[in-house]
PDB file of C-alpha atoms and ligand atoms in Angstrom:
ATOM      1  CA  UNK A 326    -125.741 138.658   8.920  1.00  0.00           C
ATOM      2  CA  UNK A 327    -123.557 141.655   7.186  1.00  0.00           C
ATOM      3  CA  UNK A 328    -122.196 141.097   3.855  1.00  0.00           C
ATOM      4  CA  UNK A 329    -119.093 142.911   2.884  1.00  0.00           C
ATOM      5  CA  UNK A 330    -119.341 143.853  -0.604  1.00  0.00           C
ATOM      6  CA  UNK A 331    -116.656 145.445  -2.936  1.00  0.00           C
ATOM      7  CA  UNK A 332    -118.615 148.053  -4.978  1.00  0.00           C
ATOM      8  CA  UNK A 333    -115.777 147.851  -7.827  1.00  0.00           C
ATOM      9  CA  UNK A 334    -113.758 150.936  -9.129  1.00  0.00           C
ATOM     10  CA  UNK A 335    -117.104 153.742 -10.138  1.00  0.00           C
ATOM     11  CA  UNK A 336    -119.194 152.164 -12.741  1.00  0.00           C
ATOM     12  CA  UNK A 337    -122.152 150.704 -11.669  1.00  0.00           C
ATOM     13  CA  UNK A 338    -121.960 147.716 -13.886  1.00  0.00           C
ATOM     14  CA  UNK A 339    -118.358 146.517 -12.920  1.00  0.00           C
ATOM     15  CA  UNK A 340    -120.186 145.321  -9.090  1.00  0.00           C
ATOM     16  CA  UNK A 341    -120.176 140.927  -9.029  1.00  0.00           C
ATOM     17  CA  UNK A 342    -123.195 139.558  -9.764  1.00  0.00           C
ATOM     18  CA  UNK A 343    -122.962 138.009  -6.380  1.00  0.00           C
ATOM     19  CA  UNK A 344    -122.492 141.469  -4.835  1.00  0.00           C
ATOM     20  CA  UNK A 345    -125.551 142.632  -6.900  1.00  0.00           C
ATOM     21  CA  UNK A 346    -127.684 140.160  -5.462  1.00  0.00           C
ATOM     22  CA  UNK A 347    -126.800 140.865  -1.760  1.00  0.00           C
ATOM     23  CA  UNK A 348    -127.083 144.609  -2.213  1.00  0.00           C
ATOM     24  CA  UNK A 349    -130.611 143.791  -3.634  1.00  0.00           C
ATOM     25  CA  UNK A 350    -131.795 141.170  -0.456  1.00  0.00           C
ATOM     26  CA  UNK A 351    -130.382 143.729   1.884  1.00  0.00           C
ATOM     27  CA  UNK A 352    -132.130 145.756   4.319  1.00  0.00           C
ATOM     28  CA  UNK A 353    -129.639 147.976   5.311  1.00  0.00           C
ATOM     29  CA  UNK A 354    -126.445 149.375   3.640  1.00  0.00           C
ATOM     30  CA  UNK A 355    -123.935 151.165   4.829  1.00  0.00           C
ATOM     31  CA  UNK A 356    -121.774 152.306   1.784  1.00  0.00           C
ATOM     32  CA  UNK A 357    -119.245 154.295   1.343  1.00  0.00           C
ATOM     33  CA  UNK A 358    -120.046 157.957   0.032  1.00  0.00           C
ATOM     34  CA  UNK A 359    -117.226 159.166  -0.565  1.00  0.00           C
ATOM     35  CA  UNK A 360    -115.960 156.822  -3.290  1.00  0.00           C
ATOM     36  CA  UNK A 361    -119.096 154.297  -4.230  1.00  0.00           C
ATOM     37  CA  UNK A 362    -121.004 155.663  -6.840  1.00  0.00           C
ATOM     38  CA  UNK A 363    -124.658 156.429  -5.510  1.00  0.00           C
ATOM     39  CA  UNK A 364    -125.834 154.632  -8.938  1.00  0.00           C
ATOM     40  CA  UNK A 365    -125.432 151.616  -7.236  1.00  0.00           C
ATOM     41  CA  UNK A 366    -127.746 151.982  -4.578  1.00  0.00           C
ATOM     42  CA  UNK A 367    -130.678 151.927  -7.226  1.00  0.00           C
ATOM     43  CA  UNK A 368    -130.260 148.463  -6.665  1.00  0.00           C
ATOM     44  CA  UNK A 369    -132.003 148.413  -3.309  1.00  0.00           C
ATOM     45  CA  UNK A 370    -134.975 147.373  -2.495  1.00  0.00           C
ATOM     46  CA  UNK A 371    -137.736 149.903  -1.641  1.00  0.00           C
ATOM     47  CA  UNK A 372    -138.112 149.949   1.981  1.00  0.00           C
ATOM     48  CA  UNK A 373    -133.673 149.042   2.176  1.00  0.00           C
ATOM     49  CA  UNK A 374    -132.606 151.733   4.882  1.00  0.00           C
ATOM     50  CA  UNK A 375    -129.157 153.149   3.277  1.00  0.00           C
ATOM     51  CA  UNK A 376    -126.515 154.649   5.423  1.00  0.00           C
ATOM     52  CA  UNK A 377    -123.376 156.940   4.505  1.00  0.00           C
ATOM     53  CA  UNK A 378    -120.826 156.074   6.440  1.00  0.00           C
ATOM     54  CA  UNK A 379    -118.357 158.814   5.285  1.00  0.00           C
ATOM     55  CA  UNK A 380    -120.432 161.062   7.886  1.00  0.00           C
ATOM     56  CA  UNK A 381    -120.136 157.979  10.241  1.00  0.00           C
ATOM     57  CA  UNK A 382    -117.861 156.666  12.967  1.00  0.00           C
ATOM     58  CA  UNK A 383    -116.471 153.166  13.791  1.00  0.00           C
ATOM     59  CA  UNK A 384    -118.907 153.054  16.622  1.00  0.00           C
ATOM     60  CA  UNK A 385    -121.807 154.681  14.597  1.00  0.00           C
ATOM     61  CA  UNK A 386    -121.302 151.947  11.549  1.00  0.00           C
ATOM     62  CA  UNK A 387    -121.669 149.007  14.412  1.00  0.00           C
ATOM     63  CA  UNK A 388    -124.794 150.484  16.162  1.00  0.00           C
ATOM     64  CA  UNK A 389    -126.578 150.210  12.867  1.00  0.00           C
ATOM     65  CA  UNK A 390    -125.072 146.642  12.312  1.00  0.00           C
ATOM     66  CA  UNK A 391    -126.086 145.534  15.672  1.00  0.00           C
ATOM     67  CA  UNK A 392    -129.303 147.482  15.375  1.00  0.00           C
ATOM     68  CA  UNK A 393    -130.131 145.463  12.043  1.00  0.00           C
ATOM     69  CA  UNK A 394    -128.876 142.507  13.104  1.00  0.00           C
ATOM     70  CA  UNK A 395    -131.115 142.567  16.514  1.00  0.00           C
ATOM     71  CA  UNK A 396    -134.104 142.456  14.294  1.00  0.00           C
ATOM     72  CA  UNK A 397    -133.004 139.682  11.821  1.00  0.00           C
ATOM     73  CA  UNK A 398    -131.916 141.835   9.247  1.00  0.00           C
ATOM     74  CA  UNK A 399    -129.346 141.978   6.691  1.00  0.00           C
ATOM     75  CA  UNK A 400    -126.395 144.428   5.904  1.00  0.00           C
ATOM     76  CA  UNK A 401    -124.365 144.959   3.684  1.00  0.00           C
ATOM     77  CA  UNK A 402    -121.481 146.892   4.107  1.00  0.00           C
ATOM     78  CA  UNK A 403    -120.883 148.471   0.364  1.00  0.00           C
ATOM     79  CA  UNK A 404    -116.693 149.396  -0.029  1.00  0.00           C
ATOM     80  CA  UNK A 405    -115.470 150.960  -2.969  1.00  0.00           C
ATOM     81  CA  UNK A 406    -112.768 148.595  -5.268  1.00  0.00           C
ATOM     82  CA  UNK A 407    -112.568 145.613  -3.287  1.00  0.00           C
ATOM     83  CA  UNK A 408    -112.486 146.126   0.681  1.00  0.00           C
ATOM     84  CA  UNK A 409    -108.871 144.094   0.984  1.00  0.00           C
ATOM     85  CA  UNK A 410    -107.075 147.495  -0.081  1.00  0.00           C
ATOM     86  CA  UNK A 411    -107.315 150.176   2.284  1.00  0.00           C
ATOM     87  CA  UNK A 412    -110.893 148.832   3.309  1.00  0.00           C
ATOM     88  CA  UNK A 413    -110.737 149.215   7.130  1.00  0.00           C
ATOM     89  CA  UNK A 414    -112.311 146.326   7.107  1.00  0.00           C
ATOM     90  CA  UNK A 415    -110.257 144.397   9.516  1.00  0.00           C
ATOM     91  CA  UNK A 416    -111.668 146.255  12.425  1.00  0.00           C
ATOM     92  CA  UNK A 417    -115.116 146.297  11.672  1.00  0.00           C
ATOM     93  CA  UNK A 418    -114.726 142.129  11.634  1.00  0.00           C
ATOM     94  CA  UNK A 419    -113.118 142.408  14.556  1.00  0.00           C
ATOM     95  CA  UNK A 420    -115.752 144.472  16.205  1.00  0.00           C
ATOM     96  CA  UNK A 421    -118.455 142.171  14.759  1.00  0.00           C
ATOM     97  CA  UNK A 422    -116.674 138.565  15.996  1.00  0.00           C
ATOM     98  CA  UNK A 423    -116.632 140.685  19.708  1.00  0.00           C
ATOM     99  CA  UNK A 424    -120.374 140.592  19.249  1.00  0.00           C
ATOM    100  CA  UNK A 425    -121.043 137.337  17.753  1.00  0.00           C
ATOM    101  CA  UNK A 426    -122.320 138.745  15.158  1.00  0.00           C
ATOM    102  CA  UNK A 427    -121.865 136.663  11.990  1.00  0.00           C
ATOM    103  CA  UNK A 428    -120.293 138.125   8.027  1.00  0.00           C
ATOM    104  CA  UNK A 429    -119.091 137.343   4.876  1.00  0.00           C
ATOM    105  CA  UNK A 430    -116.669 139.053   2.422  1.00  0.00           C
ATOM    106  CA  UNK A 431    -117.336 139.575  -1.198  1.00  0.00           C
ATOM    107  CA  UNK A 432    -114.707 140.835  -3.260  1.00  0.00           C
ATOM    108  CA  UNK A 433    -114.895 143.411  -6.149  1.00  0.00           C
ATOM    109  CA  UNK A 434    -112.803 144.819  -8.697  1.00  0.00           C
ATOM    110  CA  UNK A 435    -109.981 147.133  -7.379  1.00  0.00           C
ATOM    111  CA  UNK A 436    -108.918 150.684  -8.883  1.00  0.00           C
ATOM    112  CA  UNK A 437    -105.752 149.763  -9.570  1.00  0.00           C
ATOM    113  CA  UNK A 438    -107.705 146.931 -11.901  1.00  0.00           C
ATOM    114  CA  UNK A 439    -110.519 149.665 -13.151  1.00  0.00           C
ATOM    115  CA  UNK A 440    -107.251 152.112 -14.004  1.00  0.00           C
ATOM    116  CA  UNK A 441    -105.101 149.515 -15.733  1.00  0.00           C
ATOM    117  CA  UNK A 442    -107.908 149.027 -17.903  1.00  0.00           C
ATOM    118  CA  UNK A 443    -108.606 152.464 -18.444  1.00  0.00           C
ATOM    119  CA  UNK A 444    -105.168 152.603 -20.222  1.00  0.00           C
ATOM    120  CA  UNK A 445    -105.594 148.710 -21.720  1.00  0.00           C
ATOM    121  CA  UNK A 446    -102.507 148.205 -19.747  1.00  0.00           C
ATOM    122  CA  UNK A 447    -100.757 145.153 -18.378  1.00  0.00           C
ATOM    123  CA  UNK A 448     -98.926 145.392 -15.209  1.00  0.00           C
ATOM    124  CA  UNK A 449     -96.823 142.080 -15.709  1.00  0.00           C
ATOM    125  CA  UNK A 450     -94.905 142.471 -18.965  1.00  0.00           C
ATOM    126  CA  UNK A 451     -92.363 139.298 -19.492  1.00  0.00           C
ATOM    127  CA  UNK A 452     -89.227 140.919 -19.352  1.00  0.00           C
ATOM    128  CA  UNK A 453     -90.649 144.040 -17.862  1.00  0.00           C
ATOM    129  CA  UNK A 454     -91.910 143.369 -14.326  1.00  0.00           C
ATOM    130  CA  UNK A 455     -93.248 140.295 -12.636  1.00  0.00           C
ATOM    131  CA  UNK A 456     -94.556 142.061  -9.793  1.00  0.00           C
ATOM    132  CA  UNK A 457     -97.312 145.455  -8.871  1.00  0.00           C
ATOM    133  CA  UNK A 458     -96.350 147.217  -5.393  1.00  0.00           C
ATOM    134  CA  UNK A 459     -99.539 148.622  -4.082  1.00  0.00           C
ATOM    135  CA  UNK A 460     -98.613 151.714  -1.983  1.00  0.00           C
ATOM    136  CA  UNK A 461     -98.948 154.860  -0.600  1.00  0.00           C
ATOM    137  CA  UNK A 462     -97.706 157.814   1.155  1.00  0.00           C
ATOM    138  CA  UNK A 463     -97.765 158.092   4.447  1.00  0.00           C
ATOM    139  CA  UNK A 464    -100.690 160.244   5.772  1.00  0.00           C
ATOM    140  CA  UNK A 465    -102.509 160.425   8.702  1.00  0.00           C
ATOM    141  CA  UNK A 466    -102.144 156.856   8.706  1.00  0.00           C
ATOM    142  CA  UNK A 467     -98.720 156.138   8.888  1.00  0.00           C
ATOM    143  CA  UNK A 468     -96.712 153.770   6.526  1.00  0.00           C
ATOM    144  CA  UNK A 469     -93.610 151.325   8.104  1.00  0.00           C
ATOM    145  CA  UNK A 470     -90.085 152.926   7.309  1.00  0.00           C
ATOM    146  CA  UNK A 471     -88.916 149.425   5.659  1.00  0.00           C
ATOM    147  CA  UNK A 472     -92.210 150.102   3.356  1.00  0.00           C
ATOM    148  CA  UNK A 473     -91.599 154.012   2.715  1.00  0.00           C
ATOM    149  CA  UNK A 474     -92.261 154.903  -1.113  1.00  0.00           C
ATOM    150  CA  UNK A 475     -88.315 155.303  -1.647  1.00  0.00           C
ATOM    151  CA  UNK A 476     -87.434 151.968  -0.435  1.00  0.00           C
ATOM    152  CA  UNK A 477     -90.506 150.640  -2.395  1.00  0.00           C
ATOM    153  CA  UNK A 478     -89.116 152.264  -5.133  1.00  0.00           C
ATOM    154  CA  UNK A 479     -85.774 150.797  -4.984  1.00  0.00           C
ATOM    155  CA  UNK A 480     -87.141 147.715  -6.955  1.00  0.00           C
ATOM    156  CA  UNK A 481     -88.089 149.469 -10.142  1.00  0.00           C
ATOM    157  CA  UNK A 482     -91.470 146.870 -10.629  1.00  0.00           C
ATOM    158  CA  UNK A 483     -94.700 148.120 -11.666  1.00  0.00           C
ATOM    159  CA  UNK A 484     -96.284 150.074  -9.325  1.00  0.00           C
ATOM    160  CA  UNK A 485     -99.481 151.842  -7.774  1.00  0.00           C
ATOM    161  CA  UNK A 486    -100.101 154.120  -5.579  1.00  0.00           C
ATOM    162  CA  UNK A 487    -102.884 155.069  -3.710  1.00  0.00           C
ATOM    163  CA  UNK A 488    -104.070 157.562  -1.534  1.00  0.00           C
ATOM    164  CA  UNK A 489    -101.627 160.303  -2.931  1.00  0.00           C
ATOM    165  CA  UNK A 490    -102.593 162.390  -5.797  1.00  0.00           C
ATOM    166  CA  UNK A 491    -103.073 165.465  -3.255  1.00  0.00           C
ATOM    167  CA  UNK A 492     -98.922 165.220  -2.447  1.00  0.00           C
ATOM    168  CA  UNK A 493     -97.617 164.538  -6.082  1.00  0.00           C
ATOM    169  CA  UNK A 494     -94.445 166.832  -5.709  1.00  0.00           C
ATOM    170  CA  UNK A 495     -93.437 164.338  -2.882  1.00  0.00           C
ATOM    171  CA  UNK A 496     -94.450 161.040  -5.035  1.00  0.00           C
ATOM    172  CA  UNK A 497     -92.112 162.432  -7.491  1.00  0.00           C
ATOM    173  CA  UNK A 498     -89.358 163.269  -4.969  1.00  0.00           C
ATOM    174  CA  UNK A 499     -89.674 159.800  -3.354  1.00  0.00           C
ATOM    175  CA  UNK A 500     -89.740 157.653  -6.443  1.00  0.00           C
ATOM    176  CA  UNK A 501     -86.580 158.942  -8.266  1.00  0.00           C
ATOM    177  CA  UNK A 502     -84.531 158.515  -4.642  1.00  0.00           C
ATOM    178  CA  UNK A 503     -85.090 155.006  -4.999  1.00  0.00           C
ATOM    179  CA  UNK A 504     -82.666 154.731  -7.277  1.00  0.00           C
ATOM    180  CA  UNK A 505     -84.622 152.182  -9.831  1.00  0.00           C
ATOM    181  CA  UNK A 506     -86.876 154.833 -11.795  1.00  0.00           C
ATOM    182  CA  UNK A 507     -85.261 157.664 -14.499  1.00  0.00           C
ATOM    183  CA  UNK A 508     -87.117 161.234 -14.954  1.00  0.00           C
ATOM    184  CA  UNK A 509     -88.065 159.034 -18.339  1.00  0.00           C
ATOM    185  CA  UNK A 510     -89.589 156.278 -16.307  1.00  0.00           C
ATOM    186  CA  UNK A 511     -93.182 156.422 -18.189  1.00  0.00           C
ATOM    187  CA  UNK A 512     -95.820 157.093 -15.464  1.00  0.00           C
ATOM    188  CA  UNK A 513     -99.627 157.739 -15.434  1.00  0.00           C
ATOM    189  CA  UNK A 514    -102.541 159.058 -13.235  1.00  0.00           C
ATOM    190  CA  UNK A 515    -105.617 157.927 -13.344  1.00  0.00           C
ATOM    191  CA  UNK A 516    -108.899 160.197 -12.071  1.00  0.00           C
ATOM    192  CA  UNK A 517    -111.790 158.467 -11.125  1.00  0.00           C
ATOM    193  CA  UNK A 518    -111.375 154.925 -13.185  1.00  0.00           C
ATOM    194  CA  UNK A 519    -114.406 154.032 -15.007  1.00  0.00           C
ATOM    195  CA  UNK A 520    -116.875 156.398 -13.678  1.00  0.00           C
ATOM    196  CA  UNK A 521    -117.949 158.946 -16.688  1.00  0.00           C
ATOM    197  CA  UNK A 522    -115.589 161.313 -15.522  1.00  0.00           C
ATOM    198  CA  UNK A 523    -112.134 159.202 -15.882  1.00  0.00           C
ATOM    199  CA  UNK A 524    -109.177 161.101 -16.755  1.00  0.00           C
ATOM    200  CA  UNK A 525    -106.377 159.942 -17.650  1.00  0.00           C
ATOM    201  CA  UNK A 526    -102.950 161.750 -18.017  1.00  0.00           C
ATOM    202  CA  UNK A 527     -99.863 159.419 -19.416  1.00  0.00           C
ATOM    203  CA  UNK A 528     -96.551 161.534 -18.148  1.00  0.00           C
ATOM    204  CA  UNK A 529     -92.775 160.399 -16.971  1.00  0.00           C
ATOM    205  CA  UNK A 530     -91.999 160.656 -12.964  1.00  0.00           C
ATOM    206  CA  UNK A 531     -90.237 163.163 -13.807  1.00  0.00           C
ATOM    207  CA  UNK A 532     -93.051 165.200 -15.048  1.00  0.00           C
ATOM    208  CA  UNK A 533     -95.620 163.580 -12.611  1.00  0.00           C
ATOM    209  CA  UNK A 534     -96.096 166.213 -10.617  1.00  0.00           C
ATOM    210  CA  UNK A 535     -96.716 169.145 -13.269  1.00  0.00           C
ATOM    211  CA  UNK A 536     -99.092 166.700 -14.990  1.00  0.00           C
ATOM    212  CA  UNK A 537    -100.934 166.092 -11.893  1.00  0.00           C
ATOM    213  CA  UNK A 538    -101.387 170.369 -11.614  1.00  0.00           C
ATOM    214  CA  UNK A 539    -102.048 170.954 -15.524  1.00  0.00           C
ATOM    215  CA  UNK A 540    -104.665 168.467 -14.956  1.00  0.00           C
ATOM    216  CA  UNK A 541    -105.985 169.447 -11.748  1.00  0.00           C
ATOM    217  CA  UNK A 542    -106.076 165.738 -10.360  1.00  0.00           C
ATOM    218  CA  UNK A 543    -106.276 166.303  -6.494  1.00  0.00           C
ATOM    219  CA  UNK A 544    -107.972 163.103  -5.428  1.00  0.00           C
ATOM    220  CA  UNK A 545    -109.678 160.338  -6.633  1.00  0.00           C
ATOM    221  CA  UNK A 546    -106.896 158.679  -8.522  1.00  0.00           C
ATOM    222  CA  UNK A 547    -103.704 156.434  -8.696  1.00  0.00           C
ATOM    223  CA  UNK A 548    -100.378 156.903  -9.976  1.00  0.00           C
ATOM    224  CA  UNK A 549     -98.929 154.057 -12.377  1.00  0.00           C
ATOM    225  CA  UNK A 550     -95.397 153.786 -12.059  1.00  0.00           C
ATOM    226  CA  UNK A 551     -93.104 151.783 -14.682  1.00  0.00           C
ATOM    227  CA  UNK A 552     -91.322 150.569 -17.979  1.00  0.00           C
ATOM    228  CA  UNK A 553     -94.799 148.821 -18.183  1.00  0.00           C
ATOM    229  CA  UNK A 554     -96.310 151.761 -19.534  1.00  0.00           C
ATOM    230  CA  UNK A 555     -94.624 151.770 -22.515  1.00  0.00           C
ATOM    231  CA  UNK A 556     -91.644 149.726 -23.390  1.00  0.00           C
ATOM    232  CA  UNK A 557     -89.942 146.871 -25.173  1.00  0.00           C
ATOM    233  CA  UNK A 558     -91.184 143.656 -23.785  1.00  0.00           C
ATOM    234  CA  UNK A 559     -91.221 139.562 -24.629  1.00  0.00           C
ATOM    235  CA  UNK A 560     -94.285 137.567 -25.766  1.00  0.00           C
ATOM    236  CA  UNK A 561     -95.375 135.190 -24.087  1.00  0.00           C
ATOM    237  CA  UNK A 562     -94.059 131.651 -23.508  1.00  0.00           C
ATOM    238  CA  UNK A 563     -97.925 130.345 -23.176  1.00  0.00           C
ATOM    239  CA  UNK A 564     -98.755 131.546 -26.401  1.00  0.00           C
ATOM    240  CA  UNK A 565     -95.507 131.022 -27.980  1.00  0.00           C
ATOM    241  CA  UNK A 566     -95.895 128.354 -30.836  1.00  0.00           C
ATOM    242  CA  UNK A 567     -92.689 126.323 -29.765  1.00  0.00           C
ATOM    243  CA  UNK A 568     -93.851 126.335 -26.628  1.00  0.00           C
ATOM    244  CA  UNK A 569     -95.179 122.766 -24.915  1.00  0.00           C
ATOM    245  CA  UNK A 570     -97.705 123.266 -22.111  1.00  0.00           C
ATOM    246  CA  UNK A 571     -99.980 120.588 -20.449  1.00  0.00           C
ATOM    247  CA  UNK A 572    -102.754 121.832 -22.690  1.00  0.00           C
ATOM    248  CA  UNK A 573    -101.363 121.880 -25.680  1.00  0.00           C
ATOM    249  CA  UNK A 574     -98.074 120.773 -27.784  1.00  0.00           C
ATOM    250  CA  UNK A 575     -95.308 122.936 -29.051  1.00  0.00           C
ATOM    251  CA  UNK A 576     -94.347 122.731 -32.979  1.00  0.00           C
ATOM    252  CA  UNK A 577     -90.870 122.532 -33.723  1.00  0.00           C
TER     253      UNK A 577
HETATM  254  N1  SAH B1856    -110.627 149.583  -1.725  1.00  0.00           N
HETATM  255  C1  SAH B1856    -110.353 150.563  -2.763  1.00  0.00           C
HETATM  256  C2  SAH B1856    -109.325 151.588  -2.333  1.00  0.00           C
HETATM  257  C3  SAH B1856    -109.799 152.510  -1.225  1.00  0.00           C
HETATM  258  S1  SAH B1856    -108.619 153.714  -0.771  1.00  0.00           S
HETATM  259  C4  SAH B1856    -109.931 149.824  -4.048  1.00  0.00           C
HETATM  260  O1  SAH B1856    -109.798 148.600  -4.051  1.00  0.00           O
HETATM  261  O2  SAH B1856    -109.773 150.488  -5.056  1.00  0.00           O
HETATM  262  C5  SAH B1856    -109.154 155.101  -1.665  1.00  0.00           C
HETATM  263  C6  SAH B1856    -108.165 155.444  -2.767  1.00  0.00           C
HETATM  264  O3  SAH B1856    -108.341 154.524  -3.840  1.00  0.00           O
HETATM  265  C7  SAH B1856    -108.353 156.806  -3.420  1.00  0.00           C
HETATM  266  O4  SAH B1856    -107.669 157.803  -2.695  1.00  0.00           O
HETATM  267  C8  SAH B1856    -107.716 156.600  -4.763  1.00  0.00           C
HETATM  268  O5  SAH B1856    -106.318 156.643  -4.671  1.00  0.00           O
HETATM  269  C9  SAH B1856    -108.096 155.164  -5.058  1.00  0.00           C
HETATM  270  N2  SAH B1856    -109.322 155.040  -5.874  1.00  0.00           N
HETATM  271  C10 SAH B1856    -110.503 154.501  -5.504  1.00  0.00           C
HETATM  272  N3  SAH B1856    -111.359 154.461  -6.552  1.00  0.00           N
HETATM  273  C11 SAH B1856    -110.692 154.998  -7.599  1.00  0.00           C
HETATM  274  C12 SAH B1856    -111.016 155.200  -8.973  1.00  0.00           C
HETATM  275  N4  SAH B1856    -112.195 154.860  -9.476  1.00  0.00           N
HETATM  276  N5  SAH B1856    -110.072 155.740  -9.780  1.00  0.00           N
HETATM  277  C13 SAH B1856    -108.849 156.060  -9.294  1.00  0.00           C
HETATM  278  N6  SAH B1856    -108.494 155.881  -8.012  1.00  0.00           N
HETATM  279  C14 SAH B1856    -109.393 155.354  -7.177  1.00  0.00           C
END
């Protein structure tokens, strides 16, 4: 059986429990160098055989799944955050259902989670926005037109992106043509999210990319976009005291 696991955001401790557990039955894991931090795979048992699959193909990471799985063994496949967001995971499923071979999916905590809380953030201020955009720049993979960081930008919601902190000039470019965000829209990038080398750097889109320099953040990090970041907002209505809920009622 392979497990997919979501390592979490960097530190060690922010893994499930569940996902601890697997990555400490498993004979084999395949993780994910260039983002899971190696702390992690302390967890394994002495005799686990541990694979980096940033020096690893498609192909490669099966062969050592079938391999394993040939002799009754167990994976897991470690992904950095949770393995729903830019995991690559959909193909490795894919690849394994061809084979027959069976897998499960545990989730973990995301980046964009691990850098919200790096700036005790909320990313769905009443009043504010009711909705995050996850996002990127196009790269080498590319990104649908409807879906391109202007158009995304047009809405003016809280936003992350992901994947571009080398391209920041064009971030910055992209975000003020939609239209929705000022120069003063607050912004933020987050380096590394919970590992012992965070940074963070709160900054406006205008300034985003200059920040980004003075900083030296290359990789390794989101950008927070929006009034979320630092603006008027409204409480609450499930805390509000007037308010009836089904758990509890309102006072006049
Ligand atoms: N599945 C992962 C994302 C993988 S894509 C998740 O859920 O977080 C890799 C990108 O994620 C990086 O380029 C960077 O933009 C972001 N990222 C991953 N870990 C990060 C961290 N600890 N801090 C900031 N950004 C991170």
């Amino acid at each position: 059986m392979v497990h997919f696991v979501g390592a979490g955001p960097g530190a060690p401790d922010l893994i499930t429990l569940r996902g601890a557990e697997l990555l400490k039955q498993a004979d084999v894991i395949i993780y994910a160098g260039s983002l899971v931090n190696p702390a992690l795979l302390e967890m394994a048992k002495q005799d686990c055989r541990v694979y980096n699959s940033a020096t690893m193909t498609l192909e490669e990471v099966l062969a050592v799944m079938e391999q394993a799985e040939a002799a009754g063994e167990t994976t897991v496949r470690l992904h950095t955050g949770d393995p729903c967001v830019y995991g690559a995971i959909r193909e490795q499923m894919d690849a394994l259902d061809a084979r027959g071979i069976a897998y499960d999916d545990t989730p973990g905590v995301s980046s964009f989670c691990g850098a919200a809380a790096a700036l005790c953030a909320e990313y769905t201020l009443p009043g504010v926005s009711q909705s995050v955009i996850i996002t990127r720049l196009a790269g080498r993979t590319p990104v649908p037109e409807a879906e391109s960081l202007s158009a995304m930008a047009g809405h003016g919601t809280s936003m992350v992106i992901f994947l571009s902190s080398g391209m920041l000039a064009q971030v910055q470019q992209e975000l003020l043509k939609g239209g929705a965000y000022t120069e003063q829209t607050p912004a933020a990038l987050v380096y590394k999210a919970t590992w012992p080398e965070e940074k963070t750097v709160r900054c406006t889109v205008g300034t985003l990319a200059q920040a980004g320099e003075q900083a030296g953040i290359r990789k390794t990090a989101l950008v927070l976009v929006g009034d979320f970041l630092d603006s008027p907002y409204e409480k609450s209505k499930l805390y509000d005291p007037a308010f009836t809920t089904e758990y509890r009622e309102g006072r006049k």
